[in-house]
Amino acid sequence: MSNRTSESRRLRTRVAVFACLVLLALGLDQVTKALAQVRLSETNSKVFIPGLLSLRLLRNPGASLGLGSGYTWVISLIAIFASLAFIVLLLRTDSIAWTVALAFAFAGAVGNLIDRIAYAQGFLNGRVVDFLDYGWSVGNIADVYLSFAALAIVALILFGKPFNSLQQAQTERDAGEGAADSQEVNR
């Protein structure tokens, strides 16, 4: 099998993993938001885990912690560009771990973007359906995905997981050169 065929097959696998994760994640996000709108209210909280998590409906025009609520359309445009960037990054990585992290980041961004479009009263100025009340912040499943993706990306970087095989080859070359330089200094 040629190298090009093998690369093509791996790309198809990563795209399939990405698509499946995104579809499942978006489905769960949208179903939980629909249930929240039917079963919860903005005035009453339902304690889920005492002292840790309550369920309360909130329609958030801003970003995390309500920041930027006057600039909802800007947040929407950022989400669109970020989603496109995640797709470009997917096509550039050859790592399944990075693919999973990018899928959750994409699902989180698109999950909240769907709300901003579906509940818009003007150009991209809709409100995101939040219902997970942590006491200090209210979020949704898409926010959980974004947090997970951010933590996963930090972990991948800290543990040196290469984004693609070219990066890995360069790291190995640099390590080999560093070892050779170290041996010459010790002589």
Tab-separated table of C-alpha atoms in Angstrom, residues 33 58 78 90 122 137 187:
chain	number	residue	atom	x	y	z
A	33	LYS	CA	-31.136	22.417	26.199
A	58	LEU	CA	-31.021	31.092	32.043
A	78	ILE	CA	-15.765	34.549	16.843
A	90	LEU	CA	-8.438	18.681	12.042
A	122	GLY	CA	-31.395	40.299	14.929
A	137	SER	CA	-21.679	30.450	37.021
A	187	ARG	CA	34.761	16.081	25.059
